[in-house]
XYZ file of C-alpha atoms in Angstrom:
705
model
C 26.470 11.641 0.097
C 29.416 12.058 -2.296
C 28.350 8.940 -4.198
C 24.851 10.350 -4.588
C 26.191 13.631 -6.034
C 28.227 11.661 -8.571
C 25.137 9.660 -9.532
C 23.003 12.769 -9.957
C 25.611 14.499 -12.110
C 26.149 11.376 -14.212
C 22.429 10.946 -14.752
C 21.973 14.574 -15.762
C 24.835 14.207 -18.251
C 23.239 11.119 -19.812
C 19.941 12.933 -20.288
C 21.698 15.946 -21.843
C 23.388 13.700 -24.406
C 19.997 12.135 -25.178
C 18.529 15.586 -25.762
C 21.258 16.582 -28.197
C 20.900 13.414 -30.285
C 17.100 13.163 -30.406
C 14.963 13.985 -33.435
C 12.850 17.002 -32.484
C 10.304 16.345 -35.229
C 9.199 12.974 -33.841
C 5.675 12.627 -32.458
C 4.836 11.455 -28.985
C 2.946 8.165 -29.308
C 1.475 8.543 -25.838
C -0.709 11.441 -26.975
C -2.822 9.017 -28.985
C -3.762 6.912 -25.978
C -7.085 7.250 -24.235
C -6.224 9.027 -21.012
C -8.539 7.004 -18.767
C -6.616 3.847 -19.716
C -3.113 5.219 -19.200
C -0.994 3.741 -16.387
C 2.250 5.296 -15.147
C 3.119 3.309 -12.006
C 4.042 -0.007 -13.640
C 6.833 1.386 -15.843
C 7.234 5.038 -14.711
C 6.192 5.973 -18.238
C 2.738 6.351 -19.715
C 1.474 2.998 -20.967
C -1.929 1.821 -22.088
C -3.424 -0.492 -19.455
C -4.437 -3.209 -21.914
C -0.903 -3.459 -23.343
C 0.998 -3.958 -20.070
C 2.782 -7.292 -19.430
C 2.313 -6.894 -15.651
C -0.672 -7.581 -13.358
C -2.161 -4.128 -12.740
C -5.496 -2.888 -11.376
C -6.842 0.539 -12.387
C -9.635 2.251 -10.430
C -10.864 5.376 -12.215
C -12.713 8.428 -10.910
C -16.101 7.325 -12.193
C -15.857 4.017 -10.330
C -14.962 5.883 -7.146
C -17.930 8.235 -7.529
C -20.485 5.514 -8.222
C -19.525 3.332 -5.235
C -19.900 6.266 -2.832
C -16.786 5.352 -0.831
C -14.962 8.152 0.978
C -11.751 6.522 2.301
C -9.122 4.532 0.442
C -9.381 1.373 2.569
C -13.094 1.015 1.707
C -12.425 1.357 -2.000
C -9.497 -1.069 -2.201
C -11.331 -3.692 -0.181
C -13.764 -4.115 -3.084
C -11.025 -5.035 -5.601
C -10.079 -8.595 -6.534
C -7.024 -9.901 -4.684
C -6.783 -6.851 -2.402
C -7.866 -7.465 1.189
C -7.895 -5.201 4.245
C -7.145 -7.144 7.432
C -6.624 -6.456 11.110
C -3.420 -8.086 12.353
C -2.555 -9.509 15.771
C -1.473 -6.030 16.946
C -4.949 -4.617 16.294
C -3.863 -2.455 13.351
C -5.482 -2.659 9.925
C -3.442 -3.087 6.741
C -3.719 -4.235 3.144
C -2.885 -7.572 1.516
C -2.007 -8.155 -2.152
C -1.635 -11.758 -3.376
C -1.522 -12.782 0.286
C 1.448 -10.466 0.935
C 1.116 -8.398 4.123
C 0.890 -4.619 4.381
C 4.514 -4.326 5.552
C 5.622 -5.123 2.006
C 3.237 -2.864 0.044
C 4.534 0.581 -0.943
C 1.992 3.425 -0.770
C 2.533 6.398 -3.096
C 0.681 9.621 -3.751
C 1.439 11.201 -7.127
C 4.441 8.877 -7.388
C 6.124 9.722 -4.056
C 6.067 7.563 -0.874
C 4.039 8.080 2.288
C 5.412 7.188 5.735
C 4.028 6.480 9.179
C 3.152 2.835 9.904
C 1.782 1.053 12.976
C 3.483 -2.326 13.466
C 4.326 -2.260 9.744
C 0.771 -1.446 8.610
C -0.066 1.736 6.741
C -3.492 3.040 7.770
C -5.228 3.580 4.427
C -8.173 5.296 6.122
C -5.859 8.319 6.444
C -6.431 8.943 2.733
C -9.600 10.509 1.366
C -10.705 9.728 -2.196
C -12.359 13.102 -2.773
C -9.759 14.480 -5.214
C -8.424 11.268 -6.711
C -8.259 10.934 -10.483
C -7.354 7.257 -10.432
C -5.650 4.579 -8.338
C -3.080 2.221 -9.835
C -2.178 -1.051 -8.127
C 0.824 -3.041 -9.383
C 0.792 -6.585 -8.001
C 3.978 -8.511 -7.273
C 7.590 -7.422 -6.631
C 8.281 -3.894 -7.894
C 11.640 -3.166 -6.256
C 13.318 -2.842 -9.687
C 11.740 0.628 -9.877
C 10.737 1.508 -6.313
C 13.223 -0.214 -3.993
C 12.423 -1.224 -0.416
C 8.816 -1.819 0.722
C 7.727 -2.587 -2.876
C 8.460 -6.268 -2.288
C 4.797 -7.219 -2.679
C 3.410 -4.425 -4.824
C 2.737 -0.708 -5.203
C -0.409 1.381 -4.688
C -0.199 4.806 -6.348
C -2.884 7.425 -5.666
C -2.995 9.995 -8.466
C -4.752 13.296 -7.741
C -6.748 15.310 -10.249
C -5.178 18.018 -12.403
C -6.836 21.243 -13.619
C -8.275 21.068 -17.134
C -8.468 24.171 -19.273
C -9.187 27.746 -18.171
C -12.732 27.336 -16.873
C -13.198 27.635 -13.121
C -14.162 24.111 -12.078
C -14.881 22.328 -8.848
C -17.378 20.702 -6.534
C -18.731 20.789 -3.000
C -20.045 17.671 -1.291
C -21.507 16.632 2.036
C -22.166 13.087 3.193
C -23.750 12.004 6.468
C -24.155 8.431 7.605
C -24.587 5.969 10.438
C -22.710 6.681 13.707
C -22.843 10.409 12.809
C -20.162 9.810 10.221
C -19.698 13.005 8.222
C -17.566 13.675 5.154
C -17.244 17.211 3.703
C -15.294 18.020 0.524
C -14.373 21.222 -1.276
C -12.417 20.967 -4.526
C -11.603 23.819 -6.916
C -9.441 23.906 -10.051
C -8.641 26.494 -12.683
C -6.139 27.074 -15.464
C -4.828 30.147 -17.249
C -2.455 30.449 -20.193
C 0.611 29.294 -18.288
C -0.588 28.921 -14.724
C -2.935 26.302 -13.229
C -3.932 25.615 -9.674
C -5.998 23.203 -7.628
C -7.074 23.211 -4.002
C -8.825 20.469 -2.066
C -10.063 20.285 1.537
C -11.772 17.458 3.426
C -13.205 16.965 6.897
C -14.124 13.457 8.056
C -15.531 12.579 11.476
C -17.443 9.920 13.395
C -18.848 9.363 16.869
C -17.344 5.859 16.814
C -19.108 2.636 17.719
C -18.976 -0.352 20.064
C -19.122 -3.984 18.902
C -18.752 -5.645 22.302
C -20.898 -4.342 25.152
C -19.241 -6.752 27.589
C -15.940 -4.872 27.349
C -15.712 -1.355 28.746
C -15.022 1.373 26.222
C -15.832 1.678 22.526
C -14.399 -0.480 19.730
C -13.686 2.698 17.753
C -13.546 5.973 19.667
C -14.878 9.288 18.287
C -12.512 11.030 15.886
C -12.235 13.844 13.389
C -9.629 14.439 10.730
C -8.774 17.076 8.162
C -6.979 16.969 4.816
C -5.857 19.959 2.745
C -3.989 19.760 -0.551
C -2.841 22.605 -2.791
C -1.286 22.088 -6.236
C 0.310 24.628 -8.580
C 1.410 24.159 -12.196
C 3.386 26.625 -14.289
C 4.317 26.187 -17.963
C 7.457 28.183 -18.703
C 7.077 27.123 -22.330
C 5.881 24.056 -24.263
C 8.990 22.143 -23.121
C 9.406 23.087 -19.449
C 6.742 22.659 -16.732
C 6.828 23.135 -12.960
C 4.598 21.183 -10.567
C 4.370 21.894 -6.835
C 2.146 20.301 -4.225
C 1.649 20.656 -0.475
C -0.573 18.351 1.575
C -1.556 18.422 5.248
C -3.425 15.804 7.289
C -4.453 15.894 10.945
C -6.542 13.506 13.035
C -7.587 13.751 16.673
C -9.188 10.704 18.296
C -10.581 10.415 21.791
C -8.776 7.758 23.800
C -9.569 5.799 26.887
C -9.876 2.390 28.495
C -10.800 0.887 31.859
C -8.320 -1.235 33.786
C -8.672 -2.393 37.401
C -11.696 -0.061 37.812
C -9.614 2.934 36.708
C -10.954 4.928 33.732
C -7.950 6.248 31.827
C -8.687 9.202 29.533
C -6.809 11.130 26.880
C -6.436 11.350 23.135
C -4.295 10.450 20.138
C -3.193 13.010 17.576
C -1.676 12.370 14.143
C -0.227 14.928 11.725
C 1.281 14.566 8.280
C 2.978 17.071 5.964
C 4.004 16.473 2.348
C 5.828 18.884 0.053
C 6.557 17.919 -3.555
C 8.323 19.912 -6.301
C 8.958 18.544 -9.791
C 10.399 20.158 -12.905
C 9.487 18.346 -16.134
C 11.577 18.987 -19.224
C 10.618 17.771 -22.713
C 13.318 19.101 -25.043
C 11.746 17.072 -27.856
C 9.078 14.446 -28.451
C 11.401 11.555 -27.611
C 12.990 12.704 -24.365
C 11.309 13.486 -21.050
C 13.301 14.309 -17.903
C 12.099 15.094 -14.387
C 13.945 16.765 -11.509
C 12.131 16.137 -8.245
C 12.430 17.035 -4.555
C 10.097 15.536 -1.974
C 9.750 15.873 1.797
C 7.270 14.340 4.210
C 6.871 14.314 7.980
C 4.480 12.130 9.981
C 3.954 12.511 13.739
C 1.716 10.709 16.231
C 1.301 11.222 19.958
C -0.828 9.389 22.511
C -1.472 10.580 26.046
C -3.669 8.682 28.566
C -3.950 9.316 32.311
C -6.139 8.702 35.340
C -7.905 12.073 35.806
C -8.209 11.495 39.559
C -4.674 10.471 40.507
C -2.957 11.962 37.396
C -1.211 8.609 36.878
C 0.016 8.491 33.266
C -0.761 5.175 31.547
C 0.648 6.141 28.151
C 2.729 9.008 26.844
C 4.206 7.944 23.519
C 5.331 9.821 20.440
C 6.405 8.993 16.896
C 8.113 11.439 14.516
C 9.283 10.217 11.089
C 10.795 12.321 8.310
C 11.701 11.436 4.738
C 13.608 13.579 2.228
C 14.136 12.427 -1.348
C 15.667 14.224 -4.343
C 15.527 12.287 -7.618
C 16.416 12.748 -11.284
C 14.847 10.491 -13.888
C 14.238 10.469 -17.579
C 12.946 8.402 -20.449
C 14.060 8.312 -24.071
C 12.003 6.798 -26.860
C 13.791 5.167 -29.780
C 12.207 5.291 -33.218
C 11.190 2.159 -35.116
C 14.049 1.142 -37.471
C 11.714 -1.225 -39.364
C 9.114 1.426 -40.171
C 10.038 3.139 -43.418
C 7.429 5.857 -42.941
C 8.702 6.522 -39.399
C 5.523 7.588 -37.678
C 7.522 8.252 -34.537
C 6.059 5.207 -32.763
C 9.314 3.994 -31.288
C 9.737 0.337 -30.438
C 11.818 0.997 -27.356
C 11.786 3.313 -24.337
C 14.803 3.617 -22.047
C 14.029 4.851 -18.531
C 16.725 5.723 -15.996
C 16.788 7.407 -12.628
C 18.968 8.124 -9.627
C 18.365 9.626 -6.225
C 18.972 9.818 -2.515
C 16.576 8.874 0.275
C 17.063 10.133 3.822
C 14.863 8.659 6.582
C 14.909 9.801 10.215
C 12.826 8.687 13.180
C 12.421 9.822 16.769
C 10.057 7.832 18.935
C 9.392 6.503 22.396
C 11.623 3.528 23.262
C 14.516 4.798 21.106
C 17.556 6.129 22.937
C 18.073 8.805 20.294
C 17.014 9.864 16.826
C 18.056 7.315 14.188
C 18.469 7.731 10.461
C 18.903 5.776 7.238
C 20.587 7.042 4.088
C 20.313 5.217 0.790
C 21.532 5.976 -2.720
C 19.947 4.284 -5.698
C 19.979 4.000 -9.467
C 17.541 2.182 -11.746
C 17.407 1.385 -15.429
C 14.569 -0.059 -17.494
C 14.181 -0.890 -21.174
C 10.666 -1.266 -22.569
C 10.966 -2.664 -26.107
C 8.888 -4.242 -28.875
C 11.348 -6.423 -30.791
C 8.442 -7.817 -32.821
C 5.083 -6.347 -33.727
C 3.203 -8.603 -31.291
C 5.875 -8.906 -28.587
C 6.584 -6.506 -25.730
C 9.519 -7.019 -23.338
C 10.313 -4.955 -20.230
C 13.644 -5.515 -18.480
C 14.673 -3.514 -15.434
C 17.372 -3.363 -12.749
C 17.833 -1.248 -9.644
C 20.834 -0.881 -7.323
C 20.394 0.344 -3.717
C 23.277 1.279 -1.431
C 21.993 1.558 2.139
C 23.674 2.746 5.324
C 22.318 -0.112 7.484
C 22.254 -3.273 5.342
C 23.984 -4.879 2.376
C 23.716 -3.487 -1.139
C 20.701 -4.725 -3.093
C 20.250 -5.561 -6.784
C 16.610 -5.828 -7.882
C 16.018 -7.174 -11.420
C 12.703 -7.685 -13.214
C 11.632 -9.133 -16.560
C 8.128 -8.977 -18.069
C 6.889 -10.235 -21.449
C 3.577 -9.877 -23.294
C 2.682 -11.627 -26.545
C -0.433 -10.643 -28.470
C -1.429 -13.799 -30.350
C -4.307 -12.127 -32.196
C -6.831 -9.328 -31.827
C -8.634 -11.111 -28.971
C -6.030 -13.117 -27.075
C -2.760 -12.179 -25.369
C -0.493 -13.909 -22.862
C 1.852 -12.252 -20.403
C 4.358 -13.258 -17.747
C 6.819 -11.626 -15.370
C 9.484 -12.497 -12.841
C 10.855 -9.987 -10.377
C 12.950 -9.634 -7.261
C 11.749 -7.608 -4.307
C 13.299 -6.610 -0.997
C 12.436 -4.810 2.204
C 15.042 -3.204 4.393
C 14.994 -3.848 8.153
C 12.904 -1.056 9.669
C 13.749 1.290 12.519
C 11.870 -0.810 15.068
C 13.696 -4.018 14.151
C 17.066 -2.291 14.482
C 16.723 0.213 17.345
C 13.758 -0.715 19.564
C 14.329 -0.693 23.342
C 11.069 -1.563 25.097
C 10.269 -3.177 28.424
C 6.692 -3.965 29.359
C 6.384 -2.582 32.873
C 3.323 -4.687 33.725
C 4.522 -8.078 32.455
C 8.281 -7.566 32.517
C 9.464 -8.806 29.105
C 11.908 -6.781 26.946
C 12.199 -6.293 23.169
C 15.501 -5.048 21.721
C 16.332 -3.894 18.215
C 19.064 -5.896 16.489
C 21.595 -3.055 16.331
C 21.310 -2.207 20.042
C 20.916 -5.751 21.394
C 24.565 -6.315 22.358
C 24.879 -3.030 24.263
C 21.517 -3.435 26.034
C 22.207 -7.050 27.019
C 25.462 -5.917 28.601
C 23.563 -3.245 30.560
C 20.904 -5.695 31.766
C 23.568 -8.215 32.728
C 25.475 -5.562 34.645
C 22.275 -4.736 36.544
C 21.850 -8.438 37.486
C 18.542 -8.636 35.553
C 19.560 -11.616 33.396
C 19.473 -15.261 34.365
C 21.337 -16.337 31.247
C 22.109 -15.157 27.683
C 21.100 -17.606 24.934
C 23.139 -16.170 22.031
C 26.741 -15.128 21.549
C 27.815 -11.609 20.631
C 29.162 -12.992 17.357
C 25.631 -14.075 16.431
C 24.398 -10.524 16.971
C 27.341 -8.872 15.216
C 26.632 -9.887 11.611
C 24.311 -7.489 9.721
C 20.602 -8.189 9.704
C 19.741 -9.132 6.108
C 17.047 -7.419 4.078
C 13.942 -9.520 3.533
C 13.574 -10.592 -0.080
C 11.268 -12.377 -2.484
C 11.056 -13.642 -6.034
C 7.658 -13.247 -7.624
C 6.254 -14.992 -10.688
C 3.121 -14.003 -12.596
C 1.774 -15.605 -15.758
C -1.634 -15.038 -17.280
C -3.730 -14.318 -20.308
C -6.390 -11.876 -21.456
C -9.276 -12.696 -23.766
C -11.081 -9.669 -25.206
C -14.373 -9.675 -27.087
C -16.491 -6.634 -28.025
C -18.533 -6.821 -24.796
C -16.588 -9.283 -22.655
C -13.053 -9.134 -21.236
C -11.587 -11.940 -19.132
C -8.193 -11.970 -17.428
C -6.602 -14.894 -15.591
C -3.342 -14.565 -13.660
C -1.377 -17.273 -11.829
C 1.088 -16.040 -9.202
C 3.735 -17.301 -6.817
C 5.888 -15.340 -4.372
C 8.792 -16.999 -2.516
C 10.168 -15.128 0.497
C 13.364 -15.648 2.433
C 15.219 -13.937 5.284
C 11.941 -12.808 6.797
C 12.577 -10.979 10.048
C 10.868 -12.114 13.230
C 11.501 -12.081 16.976
C 13.529 -14.679 18.851
C 14.442 -15.142 22.507
C 18.021 -13.979 23.174
C 18.061 -14.048 27.005
C 16.052 -15.034 30.089
C 15.443 -12.548 32.887
C 15.544 -13.176 36.618
C 11.850 -12.228 36.829
C 10.969 -15.276 34.716
C 10.330 -13.253 31.531
C 12.294 -13.230 28.265
C 14.367 -10.756 26.270
C 13.497 -10.747 22.574
C 15.393 -9.449 19.575
C 15.137 -9.990 15.811
C 16.744 -12.331 13.307
C 16.410 -13.688 9.754
C 14.978 -17.176 9.526
C 11.470 -17.530 8.105
C 10.802 -18.752 4.561
C 7.238 -18.536 3.281
C 5.423 -18.521 -0.031
C 2.073 -17.405 -1.417
C 0.611 -18.865 -4.572
C -2.717 -18.991 -6.346
C -4.721 -17.542 -9.185
C -6.789 -14.465 -9.848
C -9.712 -14.233 -12.258
C -11.407 -11.034 -13.441
C -14.198 -10.694 -15.948
C -16.126 -7.665 -17.234
C -19.282 -7.938 -19.347
C -21.400 -5.129 -20.848
C -24.512 -6.606 -22.475
C -25.773 -3.066 -23.154
C -24.353 0.427 -22.881
C -26.411 0.903 -19.701
C -25.513 -2.309 -17.882
C -22.029 -3.321 -16.727
C -21.283 -6.529 -14.856
C -17.992 -7.611 -13.323
C -16.791 -10.564 -11.272
C -13.529 -11.395 -9.588
C -12.111 -14.362 -7.700
C -8.827 -15.139 -5.943
C -7.624 -18.566 -4.821
C -4.777 -18.251 -2.327
C -2.408 -20.663 -0.582
C 0.046 -19.135 1.889
C 2.417 -21.369 3.861
C 5.527 -21.299 6.030
C 8.041 -23.724 4.493
C 9.585 -24.611 7.848
C 6.200 -25.466 9.295
C 5.377 -27.561 6.235
C 8.572 -29.527 6.830
C 7.671 -30.027 10.495
C 4.277 -31.405 9.509
C 5.780 -33.608 6.772
C 8.275 -35.010 9.323
C 5.376 -35.699 11.709
C 6.867 -33.414 14.360
C 3.694 -31.417 15.093
C 1.083 -32.635 17.537
C -2.402 -31.496 18.445
C -4.931 -32.430 21.102
C -8.191 -33.770 19.677
C -10.974 -31.327 20.617
C -13.493 -34.117 21.417
C -11.631 -36.963 23.152
C -8.611 -34.939 24.319
C -6.078 -37.428 22.949
C -2.779 -36.182 21.526
C -2.272 -37.039 17.871
C 0.114 -36.246 15.022
C -1.012 -33.389 12.789
C -1.669 -34.494 9.220
C -0.506 -32.557 6.170
C -4.081 -31.710 5.147
C -4.698 -30.118 8.571
C -2.029 -27.399 8.182
C -4.079 -24.385 7.099
C -1.360 -21.812 6.403
C -0.519 -18.280 7.517
C -2.701 -16.144 9.750
C -5.201 -13.668 8.261
C -5.194 -15.394 4.855
C -8.474 -16.553 3.347
C -8.364 -19.383 0.837
C -11.124 -17.807 -1.265
C -12.081 -14.191 -2.012
C -14.669 -13.130 -4.555
C -16.722 -10.168 -5.717
C -19.616 -9.529 -8.070
C -20.701 -6.036 -9.145
C -23.630 -4.672 -11.109
C -23.706 -1.098 -12.429
C -26.829 0.146 -14.209
C -27.455 3.582 -15.715
C -30.728 5.144 -16.836
C -29.329 7.928 -18.992
C -32.620 9.769 -19.790
C -33.334 10.038 -16.054
C -29.728 10.903 -15.090
C -29.843 8.031 -12.609
C -27.516 5.150 -11.827
C -27.611 2.168 -9.477
C -25.014 -0.324 -8.330
C -24.813 -3.450 -6.223
C -21.496 -4.920 -4.985
C -21.276 -8.342 -3.371
C -18.047 -9.313 -1.566
C -17.160 -12.722 -0.131
C -14.281 -13.741 2.086
C -13.804 -17.337 3.250
C -12.697 -18.289 6.757
C -9.322 -17.275 8.168
C -7.481 -17.663 11.478
C -6.255 -14.844 13.682
C -3.700 -16.690 15.816
C -2.406 -20.104 16.925
C -4.921 -21.081 19.604
C -3.682 -24.578 20.550
C -0.008 -23.710 21.021
C 1.643 -26.006 18.475
C 3.256 -23.095 16.589
C 1.064 -23.024 13.466
C -2.486 -22.616 12.195
C -4.342 -25.911 11.813
C -7.938 -26.972 11.365
C -8.228 -27.704 15.095
C -7.565 -24.080 16.124
C -10.578 -22.192 17.459
C -9.428 -18.712 16.366
C -11.058 -18.927 12.921
C -13.423 -16.249 11.719
C -16.009 -17.959 9.531
C -16.524 -16.927 5.938
C -18.915 -14.028 5.417
C -20.715 -12.084 2.721
C -20.867 -8.290 2.450
C -23.484 -6.489 0.377
C -22.996 -2.823 -0.614
C -25.381 -0.739 -2.725
C -25.826 2.843 -3.919
C -28.180 4.868 -6.109
C -27.630 8.378 -7.464
C -29.590 10.943 -9.465
C -28.418 14.206 -11.017
C -30.669 17.282 -10.963
C -30.188 20.356 -13.165
C -26.945 18.843 -14.518
C -24.947 20.036 -11.495
C -26.577 18.676 -8.358
C -26.127 14.976 -7.561
C -27.942 13.142 -4.758
C -26.681 9.707 -3.712
C -28.076 7.297 -1.134
C -26.413 4.040 -0.209
C -25.548 1.501 2.418
C -22.603 -0.776 3.077
C -22.874 -4.162 4.802
C -26.605 -4.459 4.129
C -26.601 -7.995 5.582
C -25.584 -6.455 8.927
C -22.629 -8.784 9.480
C -20.614 -8.037 12.615
C -17.821 -9.717 14.536
C -16.054 -8.202 17.532
C -12.780 -9.494 16.057
C -13.293 -7.364 12.921
C -13.381 -3.772 14.257
C -13.739 -2.277 10.767
C -17.240 -3.801 10.264
C -19.796 -2.210 12.619
C -22.964 -3.458 10.915
C -25.104 -1.601 8.385
C -23.683 1.779 7.434
C -26.243 3.880 5.578
C -25.498 7.315 4.138
C -26.813 10.218 2.083
C -24.473 12.312 -0.048
C -25.107 15.608 -1.832
C -22.625 16.869 -4.432
C -22.729 20.177 -6.313
C -20.589 20.493 -9.435
C -19.750 23.992 -10.663
């Protein structure tokens, strides 16, 4: 804590010196940028999307409206290189460049959200009703955002009030399975004061994809979101922003086991409070002083209503508190005699403290993490056509070794139509609470899972209770700190821009080491095992991503995207290369050596993903149409033949499939918009993909005032 205070004071002093030395007459170059193309997540400063040297995806408000999506997972699943998948635990998460959800940081207005199931963040918790734009930075971003940004960052940016006119909208959407989405959004500004309020209710009766199994695939649920935002301009240099957000979901629970129908429900709640003071003493310097708090809770209760036997009574309560100071200073162009104020360099620095605490079932007591951090980034144009971004972050954490996270990105604009860009960055993810403090024994089967930091103590207890047959590791092996998972990511690509056609190609590679996974540390007298965690896996993902946008007319817009992905475990590749992996032939039953070409890669990774979208507008009729085609090639869910990896002889593959989504909308009297649409028009279903229940038709009515 003392170190953090020193860092905060030092940072504030640096920014004060900047303010005293800056030229107050300089102009802010950002003001000239078209707002719909401005990105803030990639550099923590406002940058034009087309000029960034990093792979970034921007989804604007108009795109969200025209697709008719209502939850964030639906929207992201239609973007190139971004895939929603259901893992082996049954929870749905997001993939970027083949990197799992555990390693993707989720932000809202630049601050992190918490509450994950088996490492996955449930993106369906987030409504898109008041979103201005979504920014997705692909590849390691720990140089600015620290842990969990190892594979990328998704930042949801909410709308701000514009001007003094009372503005807002009301919408109602009803669809298949009695799915209902209701929005109310109002905004208004005065001379110095602005406010915005948003409320959403989303519900469904659920659905069942497998009639042979008792119970529904997705049980009925309803959730609520409320978000209030206040802005106050003390003067033209000092602005206050405050935001409070609340989310609650209640879902019916239940399952049948041994002819017993267990009943109950699951409840989730989330609170966010965000306060930020922005100070612009002059056109070159911008500082922010921010305090953020969030709390996520989940509780599940299931019992036999006849005997009152409790099958599940679990809880999860996570809190995060984060104060941060940051600032950016723009240097003027020494080579520009006229000095337009368009500086060639921007220095960004920040420091803060992050406090995480978690209470949950299977923890002996509440646990907490404390981390201090500082980051520094220099965004410079040493030449007229060359942009270089260099950044470094230092994290000091209470539970693992200190981390340095550097990043370098370069963009060269060869001419008015062609540019090339490349980046290399380091990412890390700290061991999570579960990996360090879990203490769980499956009462039905009898196995035990222990967090790394409690393994020694718990093994001693089990041994003292005569529950262990033997211990397979020494205490010395469990005494060294569990290392943070880390990766080095490389991206190189080019952009070709013509008046009506823009094409972007990006090649990527991400090398991971020290990945954390379970291992057997002891055998129990009941024949089951005791598991804990350790660092050992090394994997990599590599491939290319292609995006193209073409507008033959002002009314017609076409886009296409494609990702080629290879994702492998290096240790398994070595086993196959050494001819140490065997498989039983599915036809003749003979055992044979697995060939290199038969090793398919990591679970839940498709080799090919593609999309094609058509947007057409009939302006005189105030009508627009769109058609979105999504393709995902085959992928495996688990190792079915027991040889420790995914190969072409496994029978757990889900075959490639095509999804067709469409929507049409018409505006009446300039304020009333009627939209009809349907997702999954080809009616594709698979009981192993619970998020796809067949055709989902809907009607949406929106009133703008």
